[in-house]
Amino acid sequence: MIGALVLILLLFLINQILFNGFEKKHKFFSKKLMNWLFFYHLVFFGVYYTYALYNASDSKMYYERPQLLDSWGEYFGTSTTFIDFISWPFINFFGFSYEMMMVLFSWFGYLGFLYAYLFFRENISVKVKVFKLDFLVLILFLPNMHFWTASLGKGAPIFMGLMMFAYAIKDPKNRWGALILSSFITYYIRPHVFLFVAAGAVLGYMTGREKIALWKKMVIYIGMVGSLLLVQDTILGMAGLNESENLVEGFEQFSEDRGGELAKSGSGVDMANYPMVIKLFTFWFRPLFFDAPGLLGLIVSFENLIYLLLFFKIIKKDFISFLRKSPVSVKMSITVFLLASIAMSFVMSNLGIIMRQKSMVMYFLFFVIFYYMAQKRYDRILKIKKIRSLRLKHFEKHNV
């Protein structure tokens, strides 16, 4: 455990170096907020570590597997294998203990929140309050998000990859390193999620309201579509569809088989015959008290209620028109969120797995909600300023 404490101190110092760099690039950057967020995230590392000591946890297998083979290269591959590939040098070369690996991956999860903060604040300068709290602070400190990104496994690095990508795509010319790294991480951990991200980026750049040079749009389009063509066999292979003659029927069969397997556990729900709307509601907002699996499920239910209340914020008549006029970042986010939600709602039939899996994509929904509310507030501010200006002109005209 001493090694884990030393590593925490080292990572804290690395954070300060990162913060100094971001502070120079972004005037809005708050080192104080990010340090508080780091300590808050460490609390959930402690919670998850304690939970793993007394319960079955995949983190233990993720620590044991990289020690089975002597060759690092044999672990290079997609999905679970890639996590072993990341872990191998730290365990076998640097001698990291289980606790140190938990800290390291927890830090990866924290970096996801750091990039989420940058993604939100760079694109949305207007402050918005919800439930009398700052919107951004509220979503950055949601406990369920931290719990599932504070341990050795897929959750932390995939979240880091997605949020790094969202930040980098804003300025691909100057952030190409982060863009390539985040794409690499996302693809090798979850190839199908990379498909959604690439589709979102292409749609966003093709239809966003910003005036972007045609050549820039074509670079993004060719880059993302080219990448998908190169890795299509791997993506289809994840669902056993690489040799299927009918992709639709193949996916339906895969969904049915996968959903049936997941529904066998204690927290399983039979979603096979649910209408699409109910499937999505289940994926986004359940458990909700009445079907919470255990104490953890009850805690998550409070957070799901917050998700639901936030979602109601965009159930407005003008939301569709807002989407049509929205910028690249919003259209990319809503595309990634909906595609991932639809795909995963077909195969997720276990509330425990749903609680963990949706942490990957919920921040894209939060971004859309935040941008919508900020736009509404900004429009109100402009309207008030215009009215005041007209009143002032009227006053001056009649008092000359």
mmCIF file of C-alpha atoms in Angstrom:
data_model
loop_
_atom_site.group_PDB
_atom_site.id
_atom_site.type_symbol
_atom_site.label_atom_id
_atom_site.label_comp_id
_atom_site.label_asym_id
_atom_site.label_seq_id
_atom_site.Cartn_x
_atom_site.Cartn_y
_atom_site.Cartn_z
ATOM 1 C CA MET A 1 0.000 0.000 0.000
ATOM 2 C CA ILE A 2 2.996 2.289 0.521
ATOM 3 C CA GLY A 3 3.703 2.043 -3.213
ATOM 4 C CA ALA A 4 0.149 3.169 -3.959
ATOM 5 C CA LEU A 5 0.538 6.217 -1.680
ATOM 6 C CA VAL A 6 3.839 7.164 -3.337
ATOM 7 C CA LEU A 7 2.198 6.797 -6.753
ATOM 8 C CA ILE A 8 -0.693 9.055 -5.690
ATOM 9 C CA LEU A 9 1.815 11.753 -4.707
ATOM 10 C CA LEU A 10 3.683 11.357 -8.024
ATOM 11 C CA LEU A 11 0.467 11.583 -10.034
ATOM 12 C CA PHE A 12 -0.569 14.668 -8.062
ATOM 13 C CA LEU A 13 2.710 16.339 -9.094
ATOM 14 C CA ILE A 14 2.177 15.287 -12.731
ATOM 15 C CA ASN A 15 -1.281 16.836 -12.525
ATOM 16 C CA GLN A 16 0.222 20.182 -11.564
ATOM 17 C CA ILE A 17 2.452 20.109 -14.652
ATOM 18 C CA LEU A 18 -0.572 19.332 -16.826
ATOM 19 C CA PHE A 19 -2.586 22.060 -15.142
ATOM 20 C CA ASN A 20 0.135 24.648 -15.796
ATOM 21 C CA GLY A 21 0.042 23.780 -19.491
ATOM 22 C CA PHE A 22 -3.755 23.973 -19.724
ATOM 23 C CA GLU A 23 -3.784 27.210 -17.706
ATOM 24 C CA LYS A 24 -1.604 28.835 -20.380
ATOM 25 C CA LYS A 25 -3.901 27.615 -23.173
ATOM 26 C CA HIS A 26 -7.252 28.352 -21.517
ATOM 27 C CA LYS A 27 -8.020 31.402 -19.386
ATOM 28 C CA PHE A 28 -11.033 29.654 -17.875
ATOM 29 C CA PHE A 29 -8.967 26.784 -16.431
ATOM 30 C CA SER A 30 -9.329 26.353 -12.658
ATOM 31 C CA LYS A 31 -6.487 24.468 -10.950
ATOM 32 C CA LYS A 32 -8.351 24.643 -7.641
ATOM 33 C CA LEU A 33 -11.438 22.916 -9.069
ATOM 34 C CA MET A 34 -9.358 20.252 -10.804
ATOM 35 C CA ASN A 35 -7.366 19.503 -7.643
ATOM 36 C CA TRP A 36 -10.573 19.128 -5.657
ATOM 37 C CA LEU A 37 -11.892 16.843 -8.369
ATOM 38 C CA PHE A 38 -8.718 14.724 -8.146
ATOM 39 C CA PHE A 39 -9.096 14.241 -4.389
ATOM 40 C CA TYR A 40 -12.801 13.513 -4.823
ATOM 41 C CA HIS A 41 -11.977 10.864 -7.428
ATOM 42 C CA LEU A 42 -9.447 9.303 -5.053
ATOM 43 C CA VAL A 43 -12.251 8.810 -2.543
ATOM 44 C CA PHE A 44 -13.959 6.563 -5.072
ATOM 45 C CA PHE A 45 -10.719 4.718 -5.690
ATOM 46 C CA GLY A 46 -10.799 3.942 -1.957
ATOM 47 C CA VAL A 47 -14.472 2.952 -2.111
ATOM 48 C CA TYR A 48 -13.977 0.673 -5.117
ATOM 49 C CA TYR A 49 -10.790 -0.846 -3.690
ATOM 50 C CA THR A 50 -12.603 -1.659 -0.438
ATOM 51 C CA TYR A 51 -15.529 -3.076 -2.415
ATOM 52 C CA ALA A 52 -13.149 -5.269 -4.465
ATOM 53 C CA LEU A 53 -11.544 -6.689 -1.312
ATOM 54 C CA TYR A 54 -14.815 -8.262 -0.192
ATOM 55 C CA ASN A 55 -16.571 -8.893 -3.511
ATOM 56 C CA ALA A 56 -15.859 -10.453 -6.891
ATOM 57 C CA SER A 57 -14.160 -7.889 -9.109
ATOM 58 C CA ASP A 58 -12.835 -8.051 -12.663
ATOM 59 C CA SER A 59 -9.940 -5.855 -11.519
ATOM 60 C CA LYS A 60 -8.315 -8.887 -9.884
ATOM 61 C CA MET A 61 -8.348 -10.817 -13.174
ATOM 62 C CA TYR A 62 -7.015 -7.776 -15.000
ATOM 63 C CA TYR A 63 -4.059 -7.806 -12.611
ATOM 64 C CA GLU A 64 -3.414 -11.551 -12.829
ATOM 65 C CA ARG A 65 -3.646 -12.054 -16.619
ATOM 66 C CA PRO A 66 -0.674 -9.864 -17.660
ATOM 67 C CA GLN A 67 1.548 -12.055 -15.477
ATOM 68 C CA LEU A 68 0.733 -15.268 -17.380
ATOM 69 C CA LEU A 69 2.852 -14.561 -20.490
ATOM 70 C CA ASP A 70 6.418 -13.256 -20.741
ATOM 71 C CA SER A 71 5.964 -11.511 -24.084
ATOM 72 C CA TRP A 72 4.357 -8.071 -24.065
ATOM 73 C CA GLY A 73 3.454 -8.278 -27.755
ATOM 74 C CA GLU A 74 1.231 -11.313 -27.229
ATOM 75 C CA TYR A 75 -1.239 -9.100 -25.382
ATOM 76 C CA PHE A 76 -1.672 -6.605 -28.206
ATOM 77 C CA GLY A 77 -5.254 -6.753 -29.441
ATOM 78 C CA THR A 78 -8.721 -5.302 -28.950
ATOM 79 C CA SER A 79 -11.134 -5.319 -26.010
ATOM 80 C CA THR A 80 -9.992 -7.035 -22.788
ATOM 81 C CA THR A 81 -6.647 -8.004 -24.302
ATOM 82 C CA PHE A 82 -5.717 -4.350 -24.804
ATOM 83 C CA ILE A 83 -6.182 -3.612 -21.092
ATOM 84 C CA ASP A 84 -3.716 -6.435 -20.388
ATOM 85 C CA PHE A 85 -1.386 -4.878 -22.968
ATOM 86 C CA ILE A 86 -1.496 -1.515 -21.163
ATOM 87 C CA SER A 87 -0.932 -3.182 -17.790
ATOM 88 C CA TRP A 88 1.895 -5.571 -18.775
ATOM 89 C CA PRO A 89 4.902 -3.192 -18.555
ATOM 90 C CA PHE A 90 3.728 -1.611 -15.293
ATOM 91 C CA ILE A 91 3.264 -5.010 -13.637
ATOM 92 C CA ASN A 92 6.160 -6.950 -15.137
ATOM 93 C CA PHE A 93 8.744 -4.221 -15.711
ATOM 94 C CA PHE A 94 8.040 -1.624 -13.029
ATOM 95 C CA GLY A 95 6.725 -4.131 -10.497
ATOM 96 C CA PHE A 96 3.417 -2.395 -9.775
ATOM 97 C CA SER A 97 1.306 -4.065 -7.101
ATOM 98 C CA TYR A 98 -2.455 -4.560 -7.436
ATOM 99 C CA GLU A 99 -3.064 -1.410 -5.384
ATOM 100 C CA MET A 100 -0.712 0.623 -7.591
ATOM 101 C CA MET A 101 -2.455 -0.575 -10.748
ATOM 102 C CA MET A 102 -5.780 0.417 -9.238
ATOM 103 C CA VAL A 103 -4.387 3.902 -8.550
ATOM 104 C CA LEU A 104 -2.936 4.194 -12.063
ATOM 105 C CA PHE A 105 -6.185 3.286 -13.802
ATOM 106 C CA SER A 106 -8.120 5.477 -11.409
ATOM 107 C CA TRP A 107 -5.900 8.330 -12.615
ATOM 108 C CA PHE A 108 -6.766 7.442 -16.210
ATOM 109 C CA GLY A 109 -10.414 7.855 -15.200
ATOM 110 C CA TYR A 110 -9.604 11.201 -13.591
ATOM 111 C CA LEU A 111 -7.993 12.383 -16.836
ATOM 112 C CA GLY A 112 -11.334 11.636 -18.470
ATOM 113 C CA PHE A 113 -12.992 14.145 -16.121
ATOM 114 C CA LEU A 114 -10.199 16.644 -16.782
ATOM 115 C CA TYR A 115 -10.802 16.455 -20.541
ATOM 116 C CA ALA A 116 -14.572 16.538 -19.993
ATOM 117 C CA TYR A 117 -14.101 19.798 -18.081
ATOM 118 C CA LEU A 118 -11.992 21.219 -20.929
ATOM 119 C CA PHE A 119 -14.511 20.027 -23.539
ATOM 120 C CA PHE A 120 -17.455 21.632 -21.746
ATOM 121 C CA ARG A 121 -15.825 24.922 -20.739
ATOM 122 C CA GLU A 122 -14.101 25.571 -24.061
ATOM 123 C CA ASN A 123 -17.372 25.207 -25.949
ATOM 124 C CA ILE A 124 -19.738 26.745 -23.376
ATOM 125 C CA SER A 125 -18.709 29.994 -21.714
ATOM 126 C CA VAL A 126 -22.139 30.858 -20.253
ATOM 127 C CA LYS A 127 -22.661 29.632 -16.703
ATOM 128 C CA VAL A 128 -25.874 27.722 -16.055
ATOM 129 C CA LYS A 129 -27.443 26.751 -12.755
ATOM 130 C CA VAL A 130 -29.640 23.726 -12.241
ATOM 131 C CA PHE A 131 -31.174 22.683 -8.903
ATOM 132 C CA LYS A 132 -29.470 25.869 -7.579
ATOM 133 C CA LEU A 133 -26.058 24.365 -8.419
ATOM 134 C CA ASP A 134 -23.552 25.135 -11.147
ATOM 135 C CA PHE A 135 -24.378 22.701 -13.973
ATOM 136 C CA LEU A 136 -20.779 21.816 -14.796
ATOM 137 C CA VAL A 137 -19.762 21.304 -11.161
ATOM 138 C CA LEU A 138 -22.814 19.086 -10.609
ATOM 139 C CA ILE A 139 -22.054 16.708 -13.468
ATOM 140 C CA LEU A 140 -18.310 16.612 -12.737
ATOM 141 C CA PHE A 141 -18.996 15.345 -9.226
ATOM 142 C CA LEU A 142 -21.689 12.745 -9.971
ATOM 143 C CA PRO A 143 -20.661 9.733 -7.823
ATOM 144 C CA ASN A 144 -21.650 6.865 -10.140
ATOM 145 C CA MET A 145 -19.423 8.259 -12.890
ATOM 146 C CA HIS A 146 -16.433 8.270 -10.531
ATOM 147 C CA PHE A 147 -17.124 4.836 -9.080
ATOM 148 C CA TRP A 148 -16.964 3.053 -12.453
ATOM 149 C CA THR A 149 -13.869 4.949 -13.592
ATOM 150 C CA ALA A 150 -11.775 4.420 -10.455
ATOM 151 C CA SER A 151 -10.454 0.904 -10.922
ATOM 152 C CA LEU A 152 -8.341 -1.401 -13.065
ATOM 153 C CA GLY A 153 -10.440 -2.279 -16.110
ATOM 154 C CA LYS A 154 -11.977 -0.886 -19.298
ATOM 155 C CA GLY A 155 -14.107 1.844 -17.736
ATOM 156 C CA ALA A 156 -11.363 4.327 -16.866
ATOM 157 C CA PRO A 157 -9.300 4.331 -20.088
ATOM 158 C CA ILE A 158 -12.324 4.257 -22.441
ATOM 159 C CA PHE A 159 -13.810 7.272 -20.644
ATOM 160 C CA MET A 160 -10.440 9.032 -20.888
ATOM 161 C CA GLY A 161 -10.233 8.210 -24.607
ATOM 162 C CA LEU A 162 -13.738 9.483 -25.369
ATOM 163 C CA MET A 163 -13.366 12.770 -23.496
ATOM 164 C CA MET A 164 -9.884 13.355 -24.922
ATOM 165 C CA PHE A 165 -11.326 12.828 -28.416
ATOM 166 C CA ALA A 166 -14.187 15.268 -27.739
ATOM 167 C CA TYR A 167 -11.665 17.902 -26.632
ATOM 168 C CA ALA A 168 -9.202 17.255 -29.477
ATOM 169 C CA ILE A 169 -11.741 17.296 -32.323
ATOM 170 C CA LYS A 170 -12.410 20.985 -31.613
ATOM 171 C CA ASP A 171 -8.974 21.862 -33.040
ATOM 172 C CA PRO A 172 -7.607 18.802 -34.860
ATOM 173 C CA LYS A 173 -4.777 20.738 -36.497
ATOM 174 C CA ASN A 174 -3.153 21.687 -33.185
ATOM 175 C CA ARG A 175 -4.355 18.690 -31.159
ATOM 176 C CA TRP A 176 -3.609 15.950 -33.661
ATOM 177 C CA GLY A 177 -1.518 14.015 -31.111
ATOM 178 C CA ALA A 178 -4.388 13.835 -28.618
ATOM 179 C CA LEU A 179 -6.803 13.039 -31.462
ATOM 180 C CA ILE A 180 -4.738 10.086 -32.689
ATOM 181 C CA LEU A 181 -4.053 8.788 -29.171
ATOM 182 C CA SER A 182 -7.707 9.014 -28.132
ATOM 183 C CA SER A 183 -8.863 7.317 -31.346
ATOM 184 C CA PHE A 184 -6.303 4.555 -30.778
ATOM 185 C CA ILE A 185 -7.416 4.005 -27.183
ATOM 186 C CA THR A 186 -11.124 4.054 -28.029
ATOM 187 C CA TYR A 187 -10.777 1.705 -30.970
ATOM 188 C CA TYR A 188 -8.621 -0.888 -29.214
ATOM 189 C CA ILE A 189 -10.787 -0.989 -26.086
ATOM 190 C CA ARG A 190 -14.205 -0.841 -27.753
ATOM 191 C CA PRO A 191 -14.092 -0.911 -31.588
ATOM 192 C CA HIS A 192 -17.851 -0.424 -31.930
ATOM 193 C CA VAL A 193 -17.721 2.751 -29.806
ATOM 194 C CA PHE A 194 -15.031 4.111 -32.132
ATOM 195 C CA LEU A 195 -17.545 3.553 -34.945
ATOM 196 C CA PHE A 196 -20.066 5.797 -33.154
ATOM 197 C CA VAL A 197 -17.449 8.455 -32.410
ATOM 198 C CA ALA A 198 -16.229 8.528 -36.012
ATOM 199 C CA ALA A 199 -19.811 8.767 -37.309
ATOM 200 C CA GLY A 200 -20.519 11.606 -34.867
ATOM 201 C CA ALA A 201 -17.403 13.529 -35.899
ATOM 202 C CA VAL A 202 -18.208 13.204 -39.604
ATOM 203 C CA LEU A 203 -21.854 14.243 -39.164
ATOM 204 C CA GLY A 204 -20.860 17.148 -36.927
ATOM 205 C CA TYR A 205 -18.332 18.551 -39.378
ATOM 206 C CA MET A 206 -20.624 18.043 -42.362
ATOM 207 C CA THR A 207 -23.670 19.767 -40.826
ATOM 208 C CA GLY A 208 -22.369 22.072 -38.071
ATOM 209 C CA ARG A 209 -23.276 25.778 -38.258
ATOM 210 C CA GLU A 210 -19.637 26.900 -38.215
ATOM 211 C CA LYS A 211 -18.111 28.062 -41.473
ATOM 212 C CA ILE A 212 -15.431 25.422 -41.965
ATOM 213 C CA ALA A 213 -13.316 25.285 -45.091
ATOM 214 C CA LEU A 214 -14.312 22.490 -47.446
ATOM 215 C CA TRP A 215 -10.828 21.007 -47.401
ATOM 216 C CA LYS A 216 -10.972 20.706 -43.596
ATOM 217 C CA LYS A 217 -14.317 18.940 -43.816
ATOM 218 C CA MET A 218 -12.917 16.574 -46.410
ATOM 219 C CA VAL A 219 -9.849 15.809 -44.265
ATOM 220 C CA ILE A 220 -12.092 14.823 -41.351
ATOM 221 C CA TYR A 221 -14.442 12.885 -43.622
ATOM 222 C CA ILE A 222 -11.703 10.978 -45.433
ATOM 223 C CA GLY A 223 -9.758 10.392 -42.205
ATOM 224 C CA MET A 224 -12.691 8.993 -40.249
ATOM 225 C CA VAL A 225 -14.298 7.020 -43.078
ATOM 226 C CA GLY A 226 -10.891 5.684 -44.122
ATOM 227 C CA SER A 227 -10.222 4.573 -40.556
ATOM 228 C CA LEU A 228 -13.563 2.765 -40.404
ATOM 229 C CA LEU A 229 -12.878 0.957 -43.677
ATOM 230 C CA LEU A 230 -9.501 -0.190 -42.347
ATOM 231 C CA VAL A 231 -10.953 -1.563 -39.118
ATOM 232 C CA GLN A 232 -14.391 -2.719 -40.305
ATOM 233 C CA ASP A 233 -13.500 -6.410 -40.001
ATOM 234 C CA THR A 234 -12.504 -5.979 -36.358
ATOM 235 C CA ILE A 235 -15.663 -4.017 -35.529
ATOM 236 C CA LEU A 236 -17.927 -6.597 -37.194
ATOM 237 C CA GLY A 237 -15.907 -9.409 -35.637
ATOM 238 C CA MET A 238 -16.732 -8.104 -32.142
ATOM 239 C CA ALA A 239 -20.336 -9.099 -32.822
ATOM 240 C CA GLY A 240 -19.500 -12.144 -34.896
ATOM 241 C CA LEU A 241 -20.769 -10.442 -38.058
ATOM 242 C CA ASN A 242 -17.608 -10.447 -40.160
ATOM 243 C CA GLU A 243 -18.806 -13.493 -42.101
ATOM 244 C CA SER A 244 -22.519 -12.696 -42.014
ATOM 245 C CA GLU A 245 -24.340 -12.368 -45.344
ATOM 246 C CA ASN A 246 -27.113 -10.288 -43.794
ATOM 247 C CA LEU A 247 -25.812 -7.746 -41.258
ATOM 248 C CA VAL A 248 -29.270 -6.764 -39.992
ATOM 249 C CA GLU A 249 -30.333 -10.339 -39.267
ATOM 250 C CA GLY A 250 -26.884 -11.107 -37.872
ATOM 251 C CA PHE A 251 -27.055 -8.172 -35.465
ATOM 252 C CA GLU A 252 -30.559 -9.112 -34.364
ATOM 253 C CA GLN A 253 -29.394 -12.653 -33.610
ATOM 254 C CA PHE A 254 -26.332 -11.373 -31.753
ATOM 255 C CA SER A 255 -28.499 -8.984 -29.726
ATOM 256 C CA GLU A 256 -30.939 -11.744 -28.821
ATOM 257 C CA ASP A 257 -28.154 -14.136 -27.755
ATOM 258 C CA ARG A 258 -26.219 -11.504 -25.837
ATOM 259 C CA GLY A 259 -29.317 -10.103 -24.132
ATOM 260 C CA GLY A 260 -30.388 -13.603 -23.095
ATOM 261 C CA GLU A 261 -26.997 -14.300 -21.504
ATOM 262 C CA LEU A 262 -27.008 -11.059 -19.523
ATOM 263 C CA ALA A 263 -30.612 -11.479 -18.396
ATOM 264 C CA LYS A 264 -29.753 -14.694 -16.553
ATOM 265 C CA SER A 265 -28.107 -12.857 -13.631
ATOM 266 C CA GLY A 266 -29.870 -11.627 -10.512
ATOM 267 C CA SER A 267 -30.237 -8.084 -11.805
ATOM 268 C CA GLY A 268 -31.341 -9.120 -15.286
ATOM 269 C CA VAL A 269 -34.286 -7.493 -17.040
ATOM 270 C CA ASP A 270 -36.098 -9.030 -19.991
ATOM 271 C CA MET A 271 -35.734 -6.255 -22.564
ATOM 272 C CA ALA A 272 -36.051 -8.449 -25.655
ATOM 273 C CA ASN A 273 -39.696 -7.544 -26.267
ATOM 274 C CA TYR A 274 -39.529 -3.959 -25.011
ATOM 275 C CA PRO A 275 -40.415 -1.186 -27.493
ATOM 276 C CA MET A 276 -37.397 0.894 -28.546
ATOM 277 C CA VAL A 277 -38.414 3.829 -26.337
ATOM 278 C CA ILE A 278 -38.585 1.612 -23.231
ATOM 279 C CA LYS A 279 -35.243 0.018 -24.066
ATOM 280 C CA LEU A 280 -33.639 3.454 -24.225
ATOM 281 C CA PHE A 281 -35.356 4.593 -21.034
ATOM 282 C CA THR A 282 -34.048 1.475 -19.277
ATOM 283 C CA PHE A 283 -30.514 2.072 -20.512
ATOM 284 C CA TRP A 284 -30.485 5.767 -19.607
ATOM 285 C CA PHE A 285 -32.447 5.969 -16.367
ATOM 286 C CA ARG A 286 -32.783 2.574 -14.647
ATOM 287 C CA PRO A 287 -32.529 1.401 -11.945
ATOM 288 C CA LEU A 288 -35.003 3.840 -10.392
ATOM 289 C CA PHE A 289 -35.609 2.795 -6.768
ATOM 290 C CA PHE A 290 -38.345 0.240 -7.580
ATOM 291 C CA ASP A 291 -35.903 -2.112 -9.336
ATOM 292 C CA ALA A 292 -32.606 -1.162 -7.688
ATOM 293 C CA PRO A 293 -30.294 -4.206 -7.262
ATOM 294 C CA GLY A 294 -28.979 -3.825 -3.701
ATOM 295 C CA LEU A 295 -27.536 -0.833 -1.828
ATOM 296 C CA LEU A 296 -25.402 0.280 -4.776
ATOM 297 C CA GLY A 297 -28.499 0.233 -6.964
ATOM 298 C CA LEU A 298 -30.338 2.510 -4.514
ATOM 299 C CA ILE A 299 -27.460 4.992 -4.547
ATOM 300 C CA VAL A 300 -27.361 4.901 -8.346
ATOM 301 C CA SER A 301 -31.137 5.457 -8.423
ATOM 302 C CA PHE A 302 -30.671 8.934 -6.935
ATOM 303 C CA GLU A 303 -28.200 9.761 -9.687
ATOM 304 C CA ASN A 304 -30.496 8.310 -12.350
ATOM 305 C CA LEU A 305 -33.240 10.591 -11.050
ATOM 306 C CA ILE A 306 -30.909 13.544 -11.667
ATOM 307 C CA TYR A 307 -30.300 12.256 -15.209
ATOM 308 C CA LEU A 308 -34.048 12.061 -15.757
ATOM 309 C CA LEU A 309 -34.683 15.570 -14.432
ATOM 310 C CA LEU A 310 -31.880 16.937 -16.606
ATOM 311 C CA PHE A 311 -33.314 15.122 -19.622
ATOM 312 C CA PHE A 312 -36.656 16.890 -19.056
ATOM 313 C CA LYS A 313 -34.813 20.183 -19.640
ATOM 314 C CA ILE A 314 -34.597 19.448 -23.376
ATOM 315 C CA ILE A 315 -38.144 18.133 -23.799
ATOM 316 C CA LYS A 316 -39.155 21.448 -25.354
ATOM 317 C CA LYS A 317 -40.754 22.496 -28.628
ATOM 318 C CA ASP A 318 -37.675 24.396 -29.784
ATOM 319 C CA PHE A 319 -35.140 21.622 -29.114
ATOM 320 C CA ILE A 320 -35.277 20.167 -32.645
ATOM 321 C CA SER A 321 -34.759 23.602 -34.202
ATOM 322 C CA PHE A 322 -31.882 24.120 -31.777
ATOM 323 C CA LEU A 323 -30.271 20.885 -32.997
ATOM 324 C CA ARG A 324 -30.623 21.916 -36.644
ATOM 325 C CA LYS A 325 -28.765 25.162 -35.978
ATOM 326 C CA SER A 326 -26.284 23.714 -33.477
ATOM 327 C CA PRO A 327 -22.480 23.639 -33.901
ATOM 328 C CA VAL A 328 -20.186 20.676 -34.622
ATOM 329 C CA SER A 329 -19.681 19.783 -30.960
ATOM 330 C CA VAL A 330 -23.420 19.441 -30.261
ATOM 331 C CA LYS A 331 -24.216 17.408 -33.372
ATOM 332 C CA MET A 332 -21.252 15.122 -32.745
ATOM 333 C CA SER A 333 -22.314 14.614 -29.119
ATOM 334 C CA ILE A 334 -25.949 13.825 -29.851
ATOM 335 C CA THR A 335 -24.937 11.414 -32.628
ATOM 336 C CA VAL A 336 -22.443 9.530 -30.435
ATOM 337 C CA PHE A 337 -24.924 9.401 -27.573
ATOM 338 C CA LEU A 338 -27.867 8.127 -29.625
ATOM 339 C CA LEU A 339 -25.918 5.593 -31.706
ATOM 340 C CA ALA A 340 -24.194 4.126 -28.653
ATOM 341 C CA SER A 341 -27.440 4.089 -26.663
ATOM 342 C CA ILE A 342 -29.417 2.344 -29.396
ATOM 343 C CA ALA A 343 -26.722 -0.271 -29.984
ATOM 344 C CA MET A 344 -26.142 -1.022 -26.305
ATOM 345 C CA SER A 345 -29.826 -1.031 -25.380
ATOM 346 C CA PHE A 346 -30.246 -3.995 -27.739
ATOM 347 C CA VAL A 347 -27.630 -6.115 -25.971
ATOM 348 C CA MET A 348 -27.746 -4.887 -22.349
ATOM 349 C CA SER A 349 -30.191 -6.861 -20.194
ATOM 350 C CA ASN A 350 -28.477 -6.564 -16.824
ATOM 351 C CA LEU A 351 -28.926 -3.488 -14.618
ATOM 352 C CA GLY A 352 -25.514 -3.938 -13.036
ATOM 353 C CA ILE A 353 -23.790 -3.871 -16.422
ATOM 354 C CA ILE A 354 -26.007 -1.014 -17.609
ATOM 355 C CA MET A 355 -24.927 1.093 -14.617
ATOM 356 C CA ARG A 356 -21.305 0.607 -15.644
ATOM 357 C CA GLN A 357 -21.612 0.809 -19.432
ATOM 358 C CA LYS A 358 -23.614 4.013 -19.705
ATOM 359 C CA SER A 359 -20.921 5.986 -17.884
ATOM 360 C CA MET A 360 -19.093 5.963 -21.241
ATOM 361 C CA VAL A 361 -21.676 8.045 -23.078
ATOM 362 C CA MET A 362 -23.803 10.026 -20.604
ATOM 363 C CA TYR A 363 -21.435 12.998 -20.696
ATOM 364 C CA PHE A 364 -22.300 13.489 -24.365
ATOM 365 C CA LEU A 365 -25.952 13.893 -23.347
ATOM 366 C CA PHE A 366 -24.969 16.250 -20.531
ATOM 367 C CA PHE A 367 -23.050 18.373 -23.036
ATOM 368 C CA VAL A 368 -26.107 18.701 -25.306
ATOM 369 C CA ILE A 369 -28.346 19.624 -22.359
ATOM 370 C CA PHE A 370 -25.781 22.111 -21.025
ATOM 371 C CA TYR A 371 -25.320 23.756 -24.436
ATOM 372 C CA TYR A 372 -29.079 24.005 -24.961
ATOM 373 C CA MET A 373 -29.633 25.627 -21.566
ATOM 374 C CA ALA A 374 -26.659 27.959 -22.047
ATOM 375 C CA GLN A 375 -27.972 29.016 -25.472
ATOM 376 C CA LYS A 376 -31.378 29.773 -23.976
ATOM 377 C CA ARG A 377 -29.780 31.837 -21.216
ATOM 378 C CA TYR A 378 -27.554 33.664 -23.703
ATOM 379 C CA ASP A 379 -30.563 34.502 -25.895
ATOM 380 C CA ARG A 380 -32.402 35.865 -22.841
ATOM 381 C CA ILE A 381 -29.406 38.036 -21.931
ATOM 382 C CA LEU A 382 -29.266 39.447 -25.475
ATOM 383 C CA LYS A 383 -33.010 40.105 -25.421
ATOM 384 C CA ILE A 384 -32.774 41.965 -22.100
ATOM 385 C CA LYS A 385 -29.842 44.043 -23.381
ATOM 386 C CA LYS A 386 -31.782 44.901 -26.533
ATOM 387 C CA ILE A 387 -34.845 45.977 -24.528
ATOM 388 C CA ARG A 388 -32.671 48.120 -22.227
ATOM 389 C CA SER A 389 -30.977 49.685 -25.230
ATOM 390 C CA LEU A 390 -34.339 50.557 -26.827
ATOM 391 C CA ARG A 391 -35.617 52.031 -23.543
ATOM 392 C CA LEU A 392 -32.467 54.111 -23.206
ATOM 393 C CA LYS A 393 -32.828 55.457 -26.753
ATOM 394 C CA HIS A 394 -36.492 56.218 -26.097
ATOM 395 C CA PHE A 395 -35.588 58.044 -22.869
ATOM 396 C CA GLU A 396 -32.852 60.088 -24.541
ATOM 397 C CA LYS A 397 -35.128 60.965 -27.476
ATOM 398 C CA HIS A 398 -37.824 62.398 -25.170
ATOM 399 C CA ASN A 399 -35.450 64.240 -22.875
ATOM 400 C CA VAL A 400 -33.398 66.136 -25.428
#
